[in-house]
PDB file of C-alpha atoms and ligand atoms in Angstrom:
ATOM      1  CA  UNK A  16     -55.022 100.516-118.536  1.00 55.00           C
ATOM      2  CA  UNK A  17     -54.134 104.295-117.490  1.00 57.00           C
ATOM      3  CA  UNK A  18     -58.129 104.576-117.033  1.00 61.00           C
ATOM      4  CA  UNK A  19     -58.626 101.345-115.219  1.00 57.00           C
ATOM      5  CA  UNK A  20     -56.072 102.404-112.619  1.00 57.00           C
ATOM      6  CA  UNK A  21     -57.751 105.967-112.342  1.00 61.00           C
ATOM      7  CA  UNK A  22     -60.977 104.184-111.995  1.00 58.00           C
ATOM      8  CA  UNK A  23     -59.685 102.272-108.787  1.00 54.00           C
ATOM      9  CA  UNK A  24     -58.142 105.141-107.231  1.00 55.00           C
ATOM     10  CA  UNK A  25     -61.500 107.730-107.891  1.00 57.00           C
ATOM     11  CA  UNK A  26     -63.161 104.511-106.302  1.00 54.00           C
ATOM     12  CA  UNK A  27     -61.348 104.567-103.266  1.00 54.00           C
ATOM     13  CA  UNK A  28     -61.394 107.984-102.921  1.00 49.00           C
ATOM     14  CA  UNK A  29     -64.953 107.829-102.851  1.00 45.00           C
ATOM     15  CA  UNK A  30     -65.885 105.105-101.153  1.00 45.00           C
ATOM     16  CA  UNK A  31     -63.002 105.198 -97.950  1.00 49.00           C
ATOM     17  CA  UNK A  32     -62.795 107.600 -95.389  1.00 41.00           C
ATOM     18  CA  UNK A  33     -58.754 107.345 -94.566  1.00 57.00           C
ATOM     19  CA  UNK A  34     -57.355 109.805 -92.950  1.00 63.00           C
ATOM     20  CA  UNK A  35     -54.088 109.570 -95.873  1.00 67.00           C
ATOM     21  CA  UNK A  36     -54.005 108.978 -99.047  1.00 77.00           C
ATOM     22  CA  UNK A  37     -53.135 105.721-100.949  1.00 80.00           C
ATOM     23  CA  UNK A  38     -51.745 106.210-103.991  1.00 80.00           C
ATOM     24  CA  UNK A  39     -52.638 103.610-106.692  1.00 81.00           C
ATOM     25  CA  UNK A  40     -49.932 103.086-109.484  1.00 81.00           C
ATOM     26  CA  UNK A  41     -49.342 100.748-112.586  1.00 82.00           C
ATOM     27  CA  UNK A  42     -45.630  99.997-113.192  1.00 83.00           C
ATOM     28  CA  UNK A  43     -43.676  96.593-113.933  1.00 85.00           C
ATOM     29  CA  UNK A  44     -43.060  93.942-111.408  1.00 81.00           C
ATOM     30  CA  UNK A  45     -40.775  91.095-112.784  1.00 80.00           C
ATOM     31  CA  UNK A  46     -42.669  88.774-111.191  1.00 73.00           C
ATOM     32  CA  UNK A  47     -43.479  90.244-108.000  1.00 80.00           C
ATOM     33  CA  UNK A  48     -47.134  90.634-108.526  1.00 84.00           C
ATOM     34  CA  UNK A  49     -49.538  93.564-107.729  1.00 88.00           C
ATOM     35  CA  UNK A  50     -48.698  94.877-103.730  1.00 89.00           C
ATOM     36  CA  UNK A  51     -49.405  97.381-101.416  1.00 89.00           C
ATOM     37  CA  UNK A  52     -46.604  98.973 -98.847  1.00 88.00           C
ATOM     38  CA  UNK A  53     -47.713 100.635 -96.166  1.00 85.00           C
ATOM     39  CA  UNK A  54     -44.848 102.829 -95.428  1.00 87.00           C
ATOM     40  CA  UNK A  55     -45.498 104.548 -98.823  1.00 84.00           C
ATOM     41  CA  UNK A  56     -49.531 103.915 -99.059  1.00 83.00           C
ATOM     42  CA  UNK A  57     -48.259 102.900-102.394  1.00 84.00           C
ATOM     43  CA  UNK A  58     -50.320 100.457-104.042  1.00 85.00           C
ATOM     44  CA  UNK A  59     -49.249  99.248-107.019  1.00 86.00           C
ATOM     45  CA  UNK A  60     -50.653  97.187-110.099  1.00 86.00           C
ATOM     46  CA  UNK A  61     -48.522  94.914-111.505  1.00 88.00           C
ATOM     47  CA  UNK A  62     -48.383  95.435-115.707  1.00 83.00           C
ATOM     48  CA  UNK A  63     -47.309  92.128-116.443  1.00 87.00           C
ATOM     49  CA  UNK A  64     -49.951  90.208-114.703  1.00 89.00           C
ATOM     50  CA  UNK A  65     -52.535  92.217-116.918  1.00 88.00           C
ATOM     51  CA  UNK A  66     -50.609  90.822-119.770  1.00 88.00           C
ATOM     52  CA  UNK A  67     -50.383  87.259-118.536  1.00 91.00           C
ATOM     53  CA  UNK A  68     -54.415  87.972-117.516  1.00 92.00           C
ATOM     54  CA  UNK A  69     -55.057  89.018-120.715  1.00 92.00           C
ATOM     55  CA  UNK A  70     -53.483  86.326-122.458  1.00 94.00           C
ATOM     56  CA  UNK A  71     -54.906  84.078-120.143  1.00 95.00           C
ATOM     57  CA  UNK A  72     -58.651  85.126-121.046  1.00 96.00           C
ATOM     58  CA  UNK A  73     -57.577  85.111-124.772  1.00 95.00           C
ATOM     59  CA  UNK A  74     -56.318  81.420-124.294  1.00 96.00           C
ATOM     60  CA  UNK A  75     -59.602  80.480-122.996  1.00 95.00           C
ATOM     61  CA  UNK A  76     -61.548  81.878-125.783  1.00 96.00           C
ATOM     62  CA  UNK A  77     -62.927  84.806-123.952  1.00 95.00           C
ATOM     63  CA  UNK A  78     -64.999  87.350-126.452  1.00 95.00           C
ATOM     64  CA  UNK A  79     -63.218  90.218-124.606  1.00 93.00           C
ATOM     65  CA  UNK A  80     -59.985  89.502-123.080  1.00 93.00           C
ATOM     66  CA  UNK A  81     -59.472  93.115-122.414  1.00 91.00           C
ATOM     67  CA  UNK A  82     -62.421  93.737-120.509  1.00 91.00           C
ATOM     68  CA  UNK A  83     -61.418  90.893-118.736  1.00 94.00           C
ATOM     69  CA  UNK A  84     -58.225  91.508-117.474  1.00 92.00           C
ATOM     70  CA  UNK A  85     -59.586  95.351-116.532  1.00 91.00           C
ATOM     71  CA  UNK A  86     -62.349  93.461-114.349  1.00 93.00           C
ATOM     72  CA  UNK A  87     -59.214  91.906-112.870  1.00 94.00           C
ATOM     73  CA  UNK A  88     -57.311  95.022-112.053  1.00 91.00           C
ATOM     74  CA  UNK A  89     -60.287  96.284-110.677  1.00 91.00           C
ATOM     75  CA  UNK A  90     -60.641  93.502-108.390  1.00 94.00           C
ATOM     76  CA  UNK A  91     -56.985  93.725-107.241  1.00 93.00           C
ATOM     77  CA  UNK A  92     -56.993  97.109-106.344  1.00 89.00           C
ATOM     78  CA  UNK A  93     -59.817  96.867-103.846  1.00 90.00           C
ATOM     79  CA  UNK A  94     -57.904  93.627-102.814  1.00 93.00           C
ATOM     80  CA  UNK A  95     -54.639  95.935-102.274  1.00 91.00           C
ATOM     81  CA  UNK A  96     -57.058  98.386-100.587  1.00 88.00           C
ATOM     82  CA  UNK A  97     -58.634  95.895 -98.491  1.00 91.00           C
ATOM     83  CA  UNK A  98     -54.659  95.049 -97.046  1.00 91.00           C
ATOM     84  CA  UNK A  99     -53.994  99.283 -96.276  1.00 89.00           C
ATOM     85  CA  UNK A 100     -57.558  99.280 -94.154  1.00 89.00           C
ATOM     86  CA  UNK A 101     -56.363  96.339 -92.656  1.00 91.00           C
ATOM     87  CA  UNK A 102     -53.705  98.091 -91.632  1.00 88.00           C
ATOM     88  CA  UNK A 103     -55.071 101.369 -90.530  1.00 85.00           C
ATOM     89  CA  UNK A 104     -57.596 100.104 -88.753  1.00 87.00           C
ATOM     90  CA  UNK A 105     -54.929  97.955 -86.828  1.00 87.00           C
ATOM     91  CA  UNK A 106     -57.214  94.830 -87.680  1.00 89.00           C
ATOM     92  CA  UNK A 107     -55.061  91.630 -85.901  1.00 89.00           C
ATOM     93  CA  UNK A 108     -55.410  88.809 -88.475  1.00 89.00           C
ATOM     94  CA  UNK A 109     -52.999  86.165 -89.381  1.00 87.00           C
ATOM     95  CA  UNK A 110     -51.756  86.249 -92.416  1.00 88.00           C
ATOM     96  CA  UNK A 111     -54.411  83.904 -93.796  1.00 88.00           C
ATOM     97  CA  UNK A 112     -57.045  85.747 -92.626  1.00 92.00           C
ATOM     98  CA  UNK A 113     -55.747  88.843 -93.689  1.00 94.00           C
ATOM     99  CA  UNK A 114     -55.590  87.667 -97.154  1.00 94.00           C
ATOM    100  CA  UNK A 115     -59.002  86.076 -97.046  1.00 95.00           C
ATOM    101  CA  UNK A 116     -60.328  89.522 -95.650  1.00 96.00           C
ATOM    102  CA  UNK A 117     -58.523  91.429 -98.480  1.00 95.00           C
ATOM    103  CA  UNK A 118     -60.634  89.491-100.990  1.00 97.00           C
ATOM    104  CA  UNK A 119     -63.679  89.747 -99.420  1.00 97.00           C
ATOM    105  CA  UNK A 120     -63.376  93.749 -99.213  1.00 95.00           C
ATOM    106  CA  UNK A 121     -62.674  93.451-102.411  1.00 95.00           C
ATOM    107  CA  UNK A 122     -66.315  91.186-102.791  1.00 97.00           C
ATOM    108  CA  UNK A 123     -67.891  93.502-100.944  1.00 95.00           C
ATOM    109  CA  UNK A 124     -66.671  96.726-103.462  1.00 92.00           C
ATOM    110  CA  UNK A 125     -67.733  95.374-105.920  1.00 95.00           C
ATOM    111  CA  UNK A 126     -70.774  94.104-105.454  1.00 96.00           C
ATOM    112  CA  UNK A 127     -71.715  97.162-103.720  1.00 92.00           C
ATOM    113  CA  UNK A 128     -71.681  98.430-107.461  1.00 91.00           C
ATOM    114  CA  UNK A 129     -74.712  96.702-108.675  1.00 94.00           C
ATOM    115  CA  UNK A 130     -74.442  94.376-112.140  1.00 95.00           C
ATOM    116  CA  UNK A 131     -71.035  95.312-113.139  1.00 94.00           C
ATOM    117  CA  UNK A 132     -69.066  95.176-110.488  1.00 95.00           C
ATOM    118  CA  UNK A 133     -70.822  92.085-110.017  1.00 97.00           C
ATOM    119  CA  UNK A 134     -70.029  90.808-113.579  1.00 96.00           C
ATOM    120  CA  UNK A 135     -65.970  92.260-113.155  1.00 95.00           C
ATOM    121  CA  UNK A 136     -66.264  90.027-109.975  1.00 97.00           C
ATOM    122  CA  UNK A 137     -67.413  86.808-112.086  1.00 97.00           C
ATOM    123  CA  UNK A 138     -63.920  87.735-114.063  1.00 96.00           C
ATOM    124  CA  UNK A 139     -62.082  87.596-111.280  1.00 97.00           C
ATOM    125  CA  UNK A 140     -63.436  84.654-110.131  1.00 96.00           C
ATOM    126  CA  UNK A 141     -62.625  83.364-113.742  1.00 96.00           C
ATOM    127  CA  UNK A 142     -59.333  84.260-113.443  1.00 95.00           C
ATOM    128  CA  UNK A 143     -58.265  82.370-110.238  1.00 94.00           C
ATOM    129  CA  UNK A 144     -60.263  79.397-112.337  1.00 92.00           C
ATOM    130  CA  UNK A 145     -57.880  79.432-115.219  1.00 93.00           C
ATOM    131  CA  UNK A 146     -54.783  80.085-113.336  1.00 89.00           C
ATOM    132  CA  UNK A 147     -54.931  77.389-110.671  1.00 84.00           C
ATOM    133  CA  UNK A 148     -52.753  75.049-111.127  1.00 77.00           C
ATOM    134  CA  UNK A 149     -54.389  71.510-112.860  1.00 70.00           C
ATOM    135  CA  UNK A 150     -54.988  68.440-110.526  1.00 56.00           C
ATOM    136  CA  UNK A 151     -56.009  68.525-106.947  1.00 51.00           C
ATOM    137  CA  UNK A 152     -58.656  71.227-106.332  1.00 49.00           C
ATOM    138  CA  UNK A 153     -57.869  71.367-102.738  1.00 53.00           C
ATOM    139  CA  UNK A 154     -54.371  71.611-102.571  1.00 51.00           C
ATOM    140  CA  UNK A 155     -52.793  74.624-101.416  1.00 52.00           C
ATOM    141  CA  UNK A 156     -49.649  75.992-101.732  1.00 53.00           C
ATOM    142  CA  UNK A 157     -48.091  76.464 -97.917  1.00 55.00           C
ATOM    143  CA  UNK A 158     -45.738  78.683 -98.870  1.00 58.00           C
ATOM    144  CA  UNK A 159     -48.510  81.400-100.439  1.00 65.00           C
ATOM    145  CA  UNK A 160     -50.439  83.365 -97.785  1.00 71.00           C
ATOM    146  CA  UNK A 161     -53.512  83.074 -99.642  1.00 72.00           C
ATOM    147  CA  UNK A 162     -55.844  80.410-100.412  1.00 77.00           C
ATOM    148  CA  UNK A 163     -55.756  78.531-102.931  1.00 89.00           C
ATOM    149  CA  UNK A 164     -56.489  79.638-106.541  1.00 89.00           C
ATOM    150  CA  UNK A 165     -59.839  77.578-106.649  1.00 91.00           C
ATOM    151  CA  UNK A 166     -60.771  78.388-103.125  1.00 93.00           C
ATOM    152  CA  UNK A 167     -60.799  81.990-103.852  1.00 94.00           C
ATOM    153  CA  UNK A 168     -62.790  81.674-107.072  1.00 95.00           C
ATOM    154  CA  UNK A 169     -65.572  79.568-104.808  1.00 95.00           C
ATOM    155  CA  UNK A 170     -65.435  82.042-102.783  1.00 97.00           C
ATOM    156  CA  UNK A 171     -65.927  84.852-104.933  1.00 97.00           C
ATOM    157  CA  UNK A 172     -68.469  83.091-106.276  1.00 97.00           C
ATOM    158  CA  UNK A 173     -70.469  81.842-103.368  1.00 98.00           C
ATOM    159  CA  UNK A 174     -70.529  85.985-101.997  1.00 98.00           C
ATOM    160  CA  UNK A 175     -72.125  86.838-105.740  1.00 98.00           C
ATOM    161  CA  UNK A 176     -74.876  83.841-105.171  1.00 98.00           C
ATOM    162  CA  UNK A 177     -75.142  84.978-101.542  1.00 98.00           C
ATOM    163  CA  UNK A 178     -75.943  88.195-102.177  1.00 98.00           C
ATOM    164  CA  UNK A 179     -78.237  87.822-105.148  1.00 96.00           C
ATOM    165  CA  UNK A 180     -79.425  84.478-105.996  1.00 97.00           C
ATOM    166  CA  UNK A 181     -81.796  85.184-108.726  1.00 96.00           C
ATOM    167  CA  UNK A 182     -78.958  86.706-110.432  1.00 96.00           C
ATOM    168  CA  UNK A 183     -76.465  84.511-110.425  1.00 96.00           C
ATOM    169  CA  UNK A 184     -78.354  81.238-110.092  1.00 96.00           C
ATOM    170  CA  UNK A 185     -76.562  79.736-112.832  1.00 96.00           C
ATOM    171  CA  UNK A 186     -73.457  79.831-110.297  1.00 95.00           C
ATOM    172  CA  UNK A 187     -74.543  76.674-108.737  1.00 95.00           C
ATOM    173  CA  UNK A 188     -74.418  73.200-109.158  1.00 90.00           C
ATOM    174  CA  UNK A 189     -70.660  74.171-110.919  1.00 87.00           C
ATOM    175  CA  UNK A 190     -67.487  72.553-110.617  1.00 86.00           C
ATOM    176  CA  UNK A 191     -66.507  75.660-107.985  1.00 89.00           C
ATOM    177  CA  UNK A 192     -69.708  75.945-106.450  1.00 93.00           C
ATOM    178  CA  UNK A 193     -71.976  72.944-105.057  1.00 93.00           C
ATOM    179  CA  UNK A 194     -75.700  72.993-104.534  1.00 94.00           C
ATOM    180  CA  UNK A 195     -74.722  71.946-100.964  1.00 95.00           C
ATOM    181  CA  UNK A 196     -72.110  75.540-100.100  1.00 95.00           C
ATOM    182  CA  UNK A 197     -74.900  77.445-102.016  1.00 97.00           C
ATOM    183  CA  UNK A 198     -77.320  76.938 -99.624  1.00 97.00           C
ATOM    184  CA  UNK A 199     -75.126  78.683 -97.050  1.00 97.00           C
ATOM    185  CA  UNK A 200     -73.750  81.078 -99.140  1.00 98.00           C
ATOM    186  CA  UNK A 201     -76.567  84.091 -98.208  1.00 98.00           C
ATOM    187  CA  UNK A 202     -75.399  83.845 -94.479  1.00 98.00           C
ATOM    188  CA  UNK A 203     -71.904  83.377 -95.817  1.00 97.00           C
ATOM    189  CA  UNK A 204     -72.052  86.955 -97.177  1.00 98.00           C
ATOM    190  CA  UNK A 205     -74.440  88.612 -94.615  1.00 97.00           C
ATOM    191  CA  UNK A 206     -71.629  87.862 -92.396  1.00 97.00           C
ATOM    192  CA  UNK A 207     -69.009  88.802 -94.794  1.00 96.00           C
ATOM    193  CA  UNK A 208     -70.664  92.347 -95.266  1.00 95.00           C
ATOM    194  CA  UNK A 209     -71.598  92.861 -91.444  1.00 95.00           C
ATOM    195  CA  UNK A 210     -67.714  92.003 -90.164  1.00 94.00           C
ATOM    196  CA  UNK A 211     -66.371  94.279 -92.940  1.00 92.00           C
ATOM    197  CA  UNK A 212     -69.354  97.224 -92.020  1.00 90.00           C
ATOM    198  CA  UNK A 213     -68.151  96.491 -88.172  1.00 90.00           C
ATOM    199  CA  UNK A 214     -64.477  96.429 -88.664  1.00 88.00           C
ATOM    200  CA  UNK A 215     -65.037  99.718 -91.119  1.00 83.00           C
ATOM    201  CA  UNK A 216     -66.732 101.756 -88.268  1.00 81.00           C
ATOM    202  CA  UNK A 217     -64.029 103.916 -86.565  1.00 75.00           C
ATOM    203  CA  UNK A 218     -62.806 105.033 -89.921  1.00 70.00           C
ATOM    204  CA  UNK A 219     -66.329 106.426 -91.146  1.00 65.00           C
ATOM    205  CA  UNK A 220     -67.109 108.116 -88.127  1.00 60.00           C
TER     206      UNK A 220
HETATM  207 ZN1   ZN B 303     -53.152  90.079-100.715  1.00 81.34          ZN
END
């Protein structure tokens, strides 16, 4: 866990230019789920939801519930890190947006990575699979900021077809992720990586 957490912040270290530090820290939430405060640059990793991950992964039979739920952390962080660029780079979203932006940085990190961070991103994507909530795959929770469970995982998945098909061709024609989005899903993320590349700009000059 210690490692996974040092992994995140040596990755964002590495890969933004910010002109202060974020610090990235593990500690227990009660509930409150992984965050990021901007008055601190604290962004912390919630220790329970990598138990409830990990038993969630476990439940479902996973071979390696461990790896698992450290290919979730490691999507959360760049999530978290996604919301402090947001914020430095004084991006105007709603809160929707910002959310949805947040997980595609997070994509987009990952990916950039090659085959593992593109197999920790099909663990993600698991994970918002097996912790929607049963019945209506469109329904979304108004009172949550982000999309729903099963709308992120589609997403997720649809950037990981988008950006290499070959690869991930057995994506398609899934419960999450219809022939019929497929087909858009390489302009999907060629837009997803050019907005992010845009909106990153100022900060790597
Ligand atoms: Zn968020």
């Amino acid at each position: 866990m210690g490692k996974v957490l040092e992994k995140g912040a040596a990755a964002l270290d590495t890969f933004l230019v910010l002109d202060r530090t974020v610090t990235v820290v593990g500690r227990s939430c009660h509930g409150q789920g992984s965050s990021y405060d901007a008055e601190s640059r604290r962004l912390e990793i919630c220790y329970d939801e990598v138990a409830e991950d990990r038993s969630l992964f476990q439940e479902a039979r996973d071979p390696r519930p461990d790896d698992a739920a450290t290919a979730v952390v490691a999507e959360t962080v760049f999530h978290e890190a996604g919301h402090a660029l947001v914020d430095d780079l004084r991006l105007s979203l709603s809160d929707r947006n910002e959310e949805d932006a947040a997980d595609q940085f997070a994509a987009l990190m990952l990916i950039r990575q090659g085959v593992e961070g593109e197999r920790q991103l099909r663990q993600a994507a698991r994970e918002y699979e097996l912790s929607a909530p049963t019945g209506d795959a469109s329904a979304t929770d108004d009172r949550d900021e982000h999309s729903s469970d099963l709308q992120r995982a589609a997403n997720h998945l649809c950037y990981l077809y988008g950006a290499s098909p070959t690869r991930n061709a057995d994506l398609v024609h899934t419960r999450y992720l219809s022939a019929r989005r497929a087909a858009g899903c390489g302009t999907e993320w060629a837009h997803v990586r050019s907005t992010w590349t845009r909106n990153l700009a100022p900060a790597l000059r």
